[in-house]
Short mmCIF file of C-alpha atoms in Angstrom, two decimals:
data_model
loop_
_atom_site.label_atom_id
_atom_site.label_comp_id
_atom_site.label_asym_id
_atom_site.label_seq_id
_atom_site.Cartn_x
_atom_site.Cartn_y
_atom_site.Cartn_z
CA UNK A 1 0.00 0.00 0.00
CA UNK A 2 1.15 3.57 -0.51
CA UNK A 3 0.73 6.80 1.40
CA UNK A 4 2.46 9.94 2.65
CA UNK A 5 4.02 10.77 5.97
CA UNK A 6 1.46 12.86 7.86
CA UNK A 7 3.37 13.47 11.10
CA UNK A 8 6.58 12.34 12.79
CA UNK A 9 7.40 12.35 16.51
CA UNK A 10 11.15 11.76 16.27
CA UNK A 11 11.68 12.13 20.03
CA UNK A 12 9.10 9.38 20.64
CA UNK A 13 10.16 7.09 17.75
CA UNK A 14 6.90 6.96 15.82
CA UNK A 15 4.75 8.70 13.26
CA UNK A 16 1.62 8.54 11.16
CA UNK A 17 1.01 7.81 7.49
CA UNK A 18 -2.08 8.92 5.58
CA UNK A 19 -2.70 6.03 3.19
CA UNK A 20 -4.09 6.20 -0.34
CA UNK A 21 -7.61 5.61 1.06
CA UNK A 22 -7.34 8.56 3.46
CA UNK A 23 -6.84 6.45 6.59
CA UNK A 24 -4.21 7.53 9.12
CA UNK A 25 -1.94 4.66 10.17
CA UNK A 26 0.47 4.57 13.10
CA UNK A 27 4.03 3.36 12.50
CA UNK A 28 6.91 2.74 14.90
CA UNK A 29 10.63 3.16 14.27
CA UNK A 30 10.97 -0.65 14.49
CA UNK A 31 8.68 -0.93 11.45
CA UNK A 32 11.01 1.00 9.12
CA UNK A 33 12.81 -0.82 6.34
CA UNK A 34 15.84 0.61 4.56
CA UNK A 35 15.28 4.14 5.88
CA UNK A 36 15.79 5.91 9.21
CA UNK A 37 13.23 8.02 11.03
CA UNK A 38 15.60 10.99 10.71
CA UNK A 39 15.60 10.62 6.90
CA UNK A 40 11.80 10.82 6.62
CA UNK A 41 9.89 14.10 6.47
CA UNK A 42 6.24 15.05 6.48
CA UNK A 43 4.86 14.72 2.95
CA UNK A 44 7.32 12.00 1.85
CA UNK A 45 5.76 9.22 -0.24
CA UNK A 46 6.13 5.76 1.31
CA UNK A 47 5.12 2.16 0.73
CA UNK A 48 4.14 -0.09 3.63
CA UNK A 49 2.34 -3.21 4.75
CA UNK A 50 -0.95 -2.42 6.50
CA UNK A 51 -2.11 -4.44 9.50
CA UNK A 52 -4.45 -4.16 12.46
CA UNK A 53 -3.44 -4.80 16.03
CA UNK A 54 -6.25 -5.79 18.35
CA UNK A 55 -7.16 -2.93 20.63
CA UNK A 56 -4.75 -0.55 18.89
CA UNK A 57 -6.32 0.02 15.47
CA UNK A 58 -4.77 0.29 12.03
CA UNK A 59 -0.99 0.35 11.71
CA UNK A 60 1.83 0.20 9.18
CA UNK A 61 4.97 -1.94 9.10
CA UNK A 62 7.76 -2.53 6.58
CA UNK A 63 7.65 1.24 5.89
CA UNK A 64 10.03 2.28 3.11
CA UNK A 65 10.41 5.11 0.62
CA UNK A 66 8.15 4.79 -2.41
CA UNK A 67 9.94 3.68 -5.58
#
């Protein structure tokens, strides 16, 4: 799935992606692949694997820069 970085909380190690369907998805620094949190900026296009975690809502893992 694709989306854009909506917000980043570098000091906390997480951020949010607005996906191509308009849904905001949480991502954690541990879910990044081939990119660091410091290298990402709001508005950057990314690809990711969506998933849901019970009790925590929609999330993103395997987050990487869009090709």
